[in-house]
């Protein structure tokens, strides 16, 4: 390849970066075009394709500007005659690193979309913290994709490196006067590209959310920019909810706690604004034990009676023996989000779950906080390694005094990428519960399953497969259901059954996707309370995972101070309900079937969810200011409580 001398003279020390800019635009536009063709039906249905493609180039210029900003700031130190050799090789390395980032993340984008129905975002970063589990999953379930992605990245980088060897060799410094005249102008152009707007705030991914389809909005930008912005946003976790707007603290607290089930509550401690007396609806001489079975990725899409695929026959039988929630909704799309909702009764935010945040690793409320003070043995039982997603740290710092994970399990029969099979998990749980019963200790155990997790590994010969090949979500769910049924059947024969409350609930659905702005149908999950003297009942109103903790405490016969803001369904199981849902950067409050959806940097929208059709219909009329404020308060409250460290019992520091 011969570089035109006129270009060398024109661009001087910036020659490599001009070529990088053009290549980035070419690669990213090509990738976007391929993704648009792949998702053609949704792209065309969402809006004007030409406008979206042009906006995509704008987003690509932001990414390129961000990558160019560091070398441009270093240019006065290096891009002159005395150190130009250093500048050449630094620029060469920086260019290749940028291209490697672009190529690899874009190549891995289709698989990420298949799993999460959105471009790579903060999840892409979070999973990098657990290379053992992630690499094992990729190798077992996505080996061809992994090897193909690495091969494509390596091949393209090899070819581009050959190009840049010639470009690097021909780059020349400017004369000093030319450099100092040009450098401020180049810096200004790059700054303008990064800012991309003359508005008060610089552009961010929310600016490109111009359709009602979250996936299409993400396709407009590019994956490296999405990932880098997510990395930047993680520095602002404590105030993450303010992307939707702000309210004065007193107004926020008043609106956030304005629910019928909290009308009689007395919040007397301004340092603990949600702490109040919870009176159990069931009086017992001896409170019940509690076992929560948190089912990995068991959405309503797998439960026939909730409109899903019929792969949970055991759960279908069990639902006739207890309280069956017909409209239970998850608060998010990650396991740790389900944990914070079910175990802590904590509301969702755009930030990471509190399970992973630094200020909640101690003195943060969980059911273990209440029950450990009452003398319960509190445990977390998990088939994998409990350090994953920071679960061990969160639990041990917040009222859970025993961790039983894979290293503590004696001779598991089957171990996959994510740990022991659900049967092995339930064997360990049954042994632990029997020990506690024999020692006459009251107990609370959180049992977290993992067999229904990609790459869907489970023992052979246990179930009649729902479909071929073996390693599919439907087959994994059917196996998980089989293991659950065995465990409950065993527990019924034990002496502790009559003294123990069991909750079976999903953390979230398997894949959260769809053309709706918020895919409400993928937040719908099964939940069942049974055991002890619980009589069969159907709970019909909309319910949220955060409603489970206060309901469980009531059925156990436990009264006391708690910071829980959820609804106690043992006191009222017929009034209209509500659910809180965080989907990427969108927060939704659903009251019965009416939703108010908050969007960062954009006006809120109103929608109605049709349960039978599983369809969200956006309203042409914007929600009124009162409803928007009420919704905003729901997402500002948890950020406030976390930031102020005010979500705990009075006896906790």
XYZ file of C-alpha atoms in Angstrom:
653
model
C 0.000 0.000 0.000
C 1.424 3.400 -1.009
C 0.414 6.450 0.999
C -0.101 9.588 -1.068
C 2.592 12.143 -0.070
C -0.024 14.905 -0.198
C -1.979 13.154 2.565
C 1.220 12.775 4.584
C 1.885 16.512 4.348
C -1.745 17.430 5.009
C -2.324 15.304 8.098
C 1.241 15.118 9.419
C 1.363 13.560 12.919
C -2.392 12.906 12.797
C -2.258 10.658 9.729
C -2.725 7.405 11.672
C -5.692 8.852 13.543
C -7.417 10.082 10.387
C -7.130 6.561 8.977
C -8.396 5.176 12.308
C -11.412 7.502 12.193
C -12.326 6.394 8.674
C -11.876 2.711 9.518
C -13.970 3.016 12.687
C -16.784 4.660 10.748
C -16.583 1.982 8.074
C -16.484 -0.950 10.507
C -19.222 0.377 12.777
C -21.529 1.386 9.920
C -21.054 -2.024 8.293
C -21.821 -3.780 11.574
C -24.893 -1.623 12.126
C -26.113 -2.312 8.619
C -25.765 -6.067 9.124
C -27.615 -5.871 12.446
C -30.365 -3.773 10.847
C -30.797 -6.379 8.123
C -30.865 -9.168 10.742
C -33.537 -7.339 12.745
C -35.211 -5.898 9.652
C -38.834 -6.380 10.754
C -38.333 -4.649 14.087
C -36.195 -1.858 12.622
C -38.724 -1.012 9.912
C -41.622 -1.183 12.379
C -39.828 1.173 14.769
C -39.310 4.171 12.506
C -37.328 5.901 9.729
C -34.338 3.673 8.914
C -32.367 6.433 7.162
C -32.645 8.697 10.197
C -31.519 5.872 12.455
C -28.488 5.167 10.272
C -27.494 8.835 10.275
C -27.892 9.022 14.037
C -25.714 5.917 14.219
C -22.863 7.733 12.431
C -23.242 10.494 15.006
C -22.802 7.924 17.787
C -19.783 6.473 15.966
C -18.174 9.929 15.874
C -18.643 10.140 19.642
C -16.800 6.853 20.128
C -14.030 7.852 17.736
C -13.689 11.207 19.476
C -13.426 9.547 22.869
C -10.680 7.238 21.614
C -8.775 10.081 19.942
C -8.926 12.414 22.924
C -6.086 10.781 24.885
C -3.442 10.837 22.119
C -4.453 14.370 21.161
C -3.910 15.541 24.729
C -0.480 13.877 24.624
C 0.423 15.322 21.231
C 2.190 18.469 22.572
C 4.558 16.179 24.483
C 5.299 13.642 21.753
C 4.212 14.763 18.272
C 7.295 16.816 17.439
C 10.643 16.131 15.794
C 12.608 15.179 18.918
C 10.259 12.383 20.041
C 8.426 11.533 16.835
C 9.618 7.937 16.806
C 7.954 7.433 20.187
C 4.810 9.159 18.835
C 4.749 6.870 15.784
C 4.851 3.657 17.792
C 2.534 4.899 20.540
C 0.015 5.912 17.859
C 0.401 2.564 16.116
C -0.340 0.669 19.343
C -3.201 2.966 20.323
C -4.816 2.605 16.896
C -4.615 -1.193 16.991
C -5.992 -1.294 20.535
C -8.965 0.833 19.457
C -9.633 -1.347 16.436
C -9.356 -4.491 18.572
C -11.950 -3.053 20.973
C -14.312 -2.161 18.133
C -13.968 -5.426 16.248
C -14.209 -7.823 19.169
C -17.180 -6.149 20.869
C -19.051 -5.771 17.587
C -18.347 -9.398 16.637
C -19.688 -10.561 20.017
C -22.779 -8.338 19.739
C -25.127 -10.772 17.922
C -24.725 -13.435 20.604
C -25.316 -10.849 23.337
C -28.462 -9.688 21.546
C -29.699 -13.275 21.296
C -29.361 -13.571 25.073
C -30.453 -10.112 26.269
C -32.232 -8.546 23.276
C -30.063 -5.443 23.499
C -26.524 -4.396 22.556
C -23.727 -5.126 25.057
C -24.135 -2.926 28.122
C -23.071 -3.033 31.770
C -23.644 -6.798 31.924
C -20.784 -7.139 29.460
C -18.502 -5.538 32.055
C -19.922 -7.223 35.141
C -19.393 -10.719 33.803
C -15.708 -9.984 33.168
C -15.217 -10.098 36.943
C -15.885 -13.845 36.915
C -13.641 -15.271 34.171
C -13.849 -18.880 35.393
C -17.641 -19.116 35.228
C -17.940 -17.013 32.095
C -15.215 -18.816 30.143
C -16.641 -22.191 31.161
C -20.089 -21.097 29.964
C -18.722 -19.779 26.670
C -16.630 -22.892 26.086
C -19.448 -25.320 26.867
C -22.322 -23.498 25.220
C -20.877 -21.058 22.698
C -17.541 -22.551 21.660
C -18.011 -21.899 17.952
C -19.013 -18.286 18.613
C -16.032 -17.744 20.933
C -13.464 -19.276 18.610
C -15.028 -17.615 15.578
C -15.049 -14.212 17.261
C -11.405 -14.508 18.298
C -10.444 -15.726 14.815
C -12.288 -12.901 13.028
C -10.797 -10.317 15.387
C -7.275 -11.707 14.953
C -7.580 -11.893 11.152
C -8.892 -8.345 10.783
C -6.264 -6.982 13.160
C -3.530 -8.762 11.208
C -4.738 -7.232 7.966
C -5.171 -3.773 9.493
C -1.764 -3.971 11.136
C -0.190 -4.478 7.716
C -1.928 -1.315 6.548
C -0.843 0.669 9.568
C 2.777 -0.440 9.373
C 2.993 1.517 6.102
C 0.977 4.449 7.477
C 3.132 4.594 10.607
C 6.340 4.564 8.585
C 5.249 7.489 6.384
C 3.771 9.774 9.085
C 5.781 12.972 9.536
C 5.748 15.747 12.156
C 4.442 19.224 11.381
C 6.751 22.189 11.601
C 6.413 23.699 15.086
C 4.354 26.692 13.930
C 1.959 24.508 11.939
C 1.525 22.139 14.869
C 0.649 24.851 17.395
C -1.784 26.461 14.980
C -3.485 23.161 14.092
C -3.544 21.393 17.472
C -6.206 23.620 19.161
C -8.427 23.314 16.086
C -8.124 19.505 15.979
C -8.787 19.332 19.715
C -11.884 21.514 19.268
C -13.210 19.267 16.483
C -12.731 16.138 18.588
C -14.388 17.826 21.575
C -17.350 18.784 19.356
C -17.615 15.190 18.095
C -17.681 13.820 21.649
C -20.190 16.369 22.897
C -22.290 15.987 19.721
C -24.776 18.670 20.780
C -24.989 22.322 21.795
C -27.502 21.517 24.523
C -26.725 21.957 28.227
C -25.665 18.320 28.623
C -23.467 16.345 26.205
C -24.934 13.496 24.182
C -25.390 10.098 25.805
C -27.121 6.856 24.736
C -30.497 8.225 25.858
C -30.306 10.835 23.083
C -30.488 8.024 20.525
C -33.549 6.351 22.074
C -35.877 7.607 19.351
C -38.155 4.571 18.940
C -40.484 2.553 21.162
C -38.327 -0.572 20.766
C -35.408 -0.825 23.230
C -33.424 -3.155 20.959
C -33.703 -0.856 17.954
C -32.652 2.105 20.100
C -29.539 0.196 21.099
C -28.799 -0.747 17.472
C -28.660 2.939 16.550
C -25.541 3.428 18.662
C -22.557 1.049 18.641
C -21.529 -1.602 21.136
C -18.138 -0.188 22.246
C -19.784 3.161 23.038
C -22.579 1.385 24.928
C -20.032 -0.546 27.009
C -17.794 2.468 27.691
C -20.771 4.587 28.751
C -21.915 1.808 31.083
C -18.426 1.750 32.600
C -18.568 5.518 33.112
C -22.057 5.330 34.654
C -20.940 2.791 37.241
C -19.014 5.596 38.967
C -22.310 7.292 39.768
C -24.263 4.378 41.237
C -25.386 6.182 44.397
C -27.271 8.814 42.407
C -28.139 6.665 39.421
C -31.889 7.266 39.687
C -31.428 10.984 39.110
C -31.115 10.290 35.379
C -34.926 10.486 35.448
C -35.160 13.746 37.404
C -35.020 15.061 40.962
C -37.414 15.721 43.841
C -36.880 17.343 47.202
C -36.208 14.659 49.814
C -39.338 15.328 51.857
C -41.581 15.284 48.767
C -39.889 12.151 47.465
C -40.406 10.304 50.761
C -44.029 11.388 51.001
C -44.835 10.233 47.467
C -42.768 7.037 47.604
C -44.567 5.831 50.738
C -48.019 6.852 49.550
C -49.502 3.361 49.209
C -52.699 2.017 50.833
C -50.846 -0.677 52.795
C -48.574 1.942 54.365
C -51.338 4.391 55.351
C -51.412 3.190 58.961
C -47.636 2.894 59.297
C -45.864 5.353 61.586
C -42.439 6.408 60.360
C -41.035 8.012 63.481
C -37.274 7.938 62.814
C -36.046 10.471 60.223
C -32.707 8.635 60.131
C -34.532 5.459 59.063
C -37.367 6.885 56.952
C -39.004 3.570 55.987
C -38.669 1.814 59.360
C -42.050 1.020 60.905
C -43.839 -1.585 62.996
C -44.998 -4.612 61.035
C -47.798 -6.536 62.750
C -48.210 -10.127 61.639
C -51.673 -11.068 60.481
C -51.210 -14.617 61.827
C -50.601 -15.119 65.527
C -48.470 -18.125 66.444
C -47.073 -19.451 69.697
C -43.960 -20.495 67.780
C -43.013 -18.716 64.536
C -42.527 -20.893 61.476
C -39.255 -21.760 59.782
C -38.713 -20.349 56.299
C -37.207 -21.839 53.131
C -37.009 -19.680 50.018
C -36.276 -21.527 46.781
C -35.067 -18.969 44.270
C -35.407 -20.584 40.847
C -32.894 -19.452 38.253
C -34.502 -17.918 35.129
C -37.943 -19.493 35.640
C -40.194 -16.993 33.881
C -43.905 -17.355 33.274
C -42.943 -18.262 29.698
C -42.175 -21.782 31.004
C -45.376 -22.246 33.033
C -48.403 -23.462 31.089
C -51.024 -21.960 33.399
C -49.326 -18.564 33.066
C -49.356 -18.709 29.284
C -46.019 -20.424 28.760
C -44.524 -23.664 27.455
C -45.668 -26.689 29.538
C -42.319 -27.760 31.004
C -43.079 -27.393 34.741
C -45.483 -30.267 35.562
C -44.317 -30.458 39.192
C -44.947 -26.765 39.803
C -48.348 -27.093 38.142
C -49.244 -29.753 40.712
C -47.833 -27.805 43.653
C -49.721 -24.606 42.845
C -52.942 -26.243 44.051
C -51.444 -26.688 47.534
C -50.647 -23.094 48.453
C -50.853 -19.417 47.604
C -50.371 -19.058 43.855
C -49.605 -15.562 42.552
C -51.122 -15.199 39.105
C -49.515 -11.826 38.354
C -46.154 -11.737 40.115
C -43.535 -9.561 38.423
C -39.752 -9.510 38.810
C -38.070 -6.181 39.489
C -35.283 -6.750 36.974
C -33.423 -9.091 34.665
C -30.510 -10.264 36.811
C -30.268 -12.807 39.626
C -28.845 -10.245 42.049
C -31.800 -7.966 41.324
C -34.134 -10.832 42.245
C -32.122 -11.467 45.418
C -32.320 -7.854 46.583
C -36.081 -7.810 45.961
C -36.980 -11.156 47.538
C -34.532 -11.210 50.455
C -34.315 -7.491 51.213
C -37.612 -6.216 49.845
C -35.533 -3.522 48.141
C -36.769 -1.620 45.121
C -34.895 -1.556 41.780
C -32.772 1.293 40.412
C -30.707 1.833 37.229
C -27.613 1.050 39.328
C -26.220 -2.376 40.044
C -28.087 -4.423 42.610
C -27.207 -3.615 46.219
C -25.842 -7.164 46.428
C -22.817 -5.785 44.554
C -22.566 -2.198 45.797
C -20.027 -1.175 48.440
C -22.266 0.680 50.928
C -24.603 -2.302 51.369
C -22.072 -4.970 52.294
C -22.854 -4.458 55.985
C -25.773 -3.076 57.986
C -28.231 -3.500 55.120
C -31.596 -5.117 55.776
C -32.373 -8.681 54.752
C -34.838 -11.188 56.161
C -31.766 -12.622 57.843
C -31.438 -9.376 59.840
C -34.808 -9.985 61.494
C -34.588 -13.744 61.815
C -31.016 -13.948 63.119
C -32.031 -11.616 65.967
C -34.789 -14.093 66.821
C -32.313 -16.959 67.117
C -32.810 -18.518 63.692
C -30.027 -20.329 61.907
C -29.806 -18.388 58.647
C -28.171 -19.935 55.593
C -27.548 -19.485 51.903
C -27.313 -22.717 49.894
C -25.993 -22.553 46.338
C -24.695 -25.159 43.885
C -21.947 -22.914 42.522
C -19.346 -20.808 44.298
C -20.944 -18.169 46.506
C -18.390 -15.490 45.652
C -20.110 -15.095 42.266
C -21.920 -11.766 41.927
C -20.567 -10.858 45.383
C -23.258 -12.964 47.068
C -21.015 -14.325 49.835
C -19.931 -10.869 50.971
C -23.452 -9.448 50.893
C -25.034 -12.331 52.787
C -22.379 -12.794 55.461
C -22.426 -9.059 56.170
C -26.210 -8.888 56.423
C -27.648 -11.518 58.696
C -26.842 -14.798 56.930
C -24.559 -16.778 59.222
C -23.896 -19.921 57.158
C -22.895 -20.368 53.517
C -23.189 -23.800 51.906
C -21.858 -23.805 48.354
C -20.095 -26.208 46.015
C -16.910 -26.649 48.121
C -19.065 -27.731 51.098
C -21.080 -30.291 49.135
C -20.015 -33.893 49.648
C -19.583 -35.861 46.422
C -22.021 -34.095 44.096
C -23.235 -36.440 41.371
C -23.112 -33.878 38.548
C -21.126 -30.641 38.304
C -21.503 -28.334 35.301
C -20.188 -24.907 34.353
C -22.203 -23.183 37.077
C -21.726 -25.795 39.787
C -23.604 -28.776 41.193
C -26.898 -29.851 39.657
C -30.182 -28.859 41.265
C -30.598 -32.401 42.594
C -27.244 -32.130 44.381
C -28.228 -28.692 45.626
C -31.497 -29.964 47.083
C -29.729 -32.971 48.622
C -27.441 -30.561 50.472
C -30.428 -28.403 51.469
C -32.408 -31.404 52.744
C -29.427 -32.543 54.828
C -29.015 -29.078 56.342
C -32.703 -28.696 57.183
C -32.745 -32.144 58.791
C -29.740 -31.179 60.940
C -31.425 -27.968 62.075
C -34.636 -29.825 62.893
C -32.759 -32.465 64.849
C -31.005 -29.724 66.829
C -34.405 -28.069 67.372
C -33.140 -24.810 65.897
C -35.484 -22.516 63.973
C -34.094 -21.972 60.487
C -34.224 -19.730 57.453
C -32.573 -20.963 54.247
C -32.275 -19.313 50.870
C -31.758 -22.069 48.286
C -30.633 -20.704 44.920
C -30.779 -23.066 41.913
C -28.560 -22.866 38.829
C -29.280 -25.773 36.441
C -31.483 -23.547 34.283
C -28.561 -21.377 33.247
C -26.847 -21.351 29.897
C -25.223 -23.651 28.725
C -28.077 -25.717 30.312
C -26.099 -28.670 31.661
C -27.878 -31.343 33.719
C -27.583 -35.115 34.320
C -28.700 -37.592 31.701
C -31.627 -39.933 32.208
C -33.584 -37.836 34.705
C -36.394 -36.513 32.525
C -38.080 -37.211 29.232
C -36.668 -34.404 27.119
C -39.133 -31.788 25.915
C -37.148 -31.285 22.707
C -33.886 -32.008 20.926
C -31.029 -31.281 21.344
C -30.667 -31.831 25.076
C -29.038 -28.536 26.131
C -31.942 -26.118 25.671
C -33.733 -23.827 28.088
C -36.961 -25.836 27.937
C -35.161 -29.059 28.844
C -33.179 -27.361 31.614
C -36.373 -25.909 33.103
C -38.035 -29.312 32.965
C -35.073 -30.825 34.814
C -35.078 -28.009 37.387
C -38.796 -28.583 37.896
C -38.175 -32.329 38.327
C -35.522 -31.656 41.000
C -37.836 -29.198 42.766
C -40.660 -31.719 42.815
C -38.377 -34.363 44.363
C -37.258 -31.946 47.072
C -40.775 -30.860 48.038
C -41.983 -34.477 48.048
C -39.111 -35.359 50.401
C -39.755 -32.329 52.618
C -43.419 -33.298 53.028
C -42.265 -36.501 54.746
C -40.048 -34.688 57.246
C -40.931 -33.627 60.749
C -40.245 -29.957 59.983
C -42.837 -29.668 57.174
C -45.701 -28.684 59.460
C -43.524 -25.964 61.019
C -42.006 -24.564 57.832
C -43.103 -22.077 55.211
C -41.787 -22.601 51.658
C -41.598 -19.935 48.980
C -40.875 -20.961 45.382
C -40.167 -17.936 43.194
C -38.100 -17.070 40.124
C -35.337 -14.492 40.167
C -36.191 -13.411 36.592
C -37.040 -14.891 33.196
C -34.564 -16.741 31.009
C -34.298 -14.124 28.273
C -35.862 -10.694 28.521
C -36.620 -9.546 25.004
C -39.356 -8.130 22.809
C -40.279 -5.103 20.744
C -42.027 -3.378 23.661
C -40.262 -0.417 25.276
C -40.396 -2.462 28.480
C -41.071 -6.173 27.749
C -43.551 -6.616 30.594
C -44.421 -10.161 29.557
C -40.816 -11.200 30.266
C -40.994 -9.828 33.822
C -43.950 -12.095 34.637
C -42.769 -14.926 36.915
C -44.338 -17.713 39.005
C -44.481 -17.476 42.804
C -45.945 -19.987 45.254
C -46.122 -20.070 49.054
C -46.888 -23.444 50.615
C -46.153 -25.625 53.633
C -47.248 -25.590 57.300
C -50.956 -24.706 57.506
C -51.139 -22.580 54.349
C -54.467 -23.171 52.614
C -54.735 -23.067 48.787
C -55.510 -19.645 47.362
C -55.186 -17.702 44.113
C -53.683 -14.211 44.420
C -55.025 -12.343 41.400
C -53.833 -8.700 41.700
C -50.539 -7.493 40.245
C -47.728 -8.167 42.715
C -44.010 -7.441 42.929
C -41.135 -9.478 44.316
C -40.726 -6.801 47.012
C -44.155 -7.799 48.396
C -42.980 -11.282 49.347
C -40.870 -10.452 52.429
C -43.631 -8.715 54.451
C -46.127 -11.379 53.392
C -43.814 -14.163 54.551
C -43.135 -12.529 57.926
C -46.886 -12.281 58.541
C -47.541 -15.914 57.651
C -44.621 -16.967 59.861
C -46.219 -15.109 62.753
C -43.412 -12.558 63.192
C -44.121 -8.965 64.183
C -41.495 -6.272 64.590
C -39.801 -3.232 63.136
C -38.778 -3.526 59.491
C -37.878 -1.058 56.698
C -39.908 -3.071 54.165
C -42.186 -1.033 51.905
C -43.828 -3.950 50.105
C -47.422 -5.073 50.449
C -48.488 -7.764 52.922
C -50.856 -9.921 50.874
C -51.939 -11.822 53.985
C -53.850 -8.686 55.032
C -55.336 -7.812 51.655
C -55.244 -10.133 48.657
C -57.874 -8.520 46.451
C -57.191 -4.772 46.114
C -55.459 -3.523 42.955
C -51.712 -4.019 43.010
C -48.562 -2.566 41.486
C -45.197 -3.739 40.213
C -41.846 -2.018 39.782
C -39.644 -2.962 36.815
C -36.159 -1.826 35.817
C -35.241 -2.669 32.222
C -31.824 -1.371 31.214
C -32.246 2.439 31.418
C -36.059 2.374 31.647
C -38.020 2.293 34.906
C -41.692 1.318 34.901
C -44.387 1.519 37.534
C -47.323 -0.730 36.645
C -50.552 -0.217 38.605
C -52.784 -3.072 37.552
C -52.366 -2.842 33.765
C -51.495 0.847 33.453
C -47.806 1.788 33.193
C -45.815 4.956 33.602
C -42.364 4.554 32.059
C -39.463 6.857 32.919
C -36.707 7.396 30.362
C -33.372 9.172 30.936
C -33.240 12.561 29.283
C -36.685 12.171 27.734
C -40.297 12.693 28.815
C -42.092 9.864 30.585
C -44.581 7.836 28.576
C -47.833 6.141 29.482
C -48.831 2.664 28.332
C -51.310 -0.100 28.936
C -50.368 -3.760 29.202
C -52.742 -6.372 27.767
C -52.015 -9.523 29.736
C -53.701 -12.043 27.459
C -52.092 -10.703 24.301
C -48.795 -9.979 26.108
C -48.745 -6.613 24.413
C -47.755 -3.158 25.650
C -49.610 -0.341 23.914
C -48.095 3.115 24.281
C -50.526 5.972 24.794
C -50.419 9.051 22.609
C -51.193 11.090 25.700
C -48.348 11.752 28.118
C -48.877 10.808 31.786
C -49.918 13.692 34.012
C -47.363 15.448 36.220
C -48.731 13.905 39.417
C -48.294 10.366 38.120
C -44.811 11.102 36.813
C -43.760 12.455 40.219
C -45.246 9.450 41.990
C -43.333 7.114 39.674
C -40.138 9.125 39.998
C -40.368 8.899 43.782
C -40.426 5.085 43.588
C -37.048 4.951 41.864
C -35.463 7.830 43.803
C -36.289 6.254 47.190
C -33.979 3.214 46.939
C -31.080 5.333 45.671
C -31.622 7.717 48.582
C -31.802 4.917 51.159
C -28.651 3.324 49.776
C -26.720 6.589 49.589
C -27.707 7.618 53.130
C -27.231 4.051 54.440
C -30.701 4.160 55.966
C -32.147 0.761 55.060
C -31.623 -1.339 58.157
C -33.055 -2.102 61.584
C -32.746 0.390 64.418
C -30.479 -2.008 66.300
C -28.044 -2.151 63.375
C -25.333 0.560 63.287
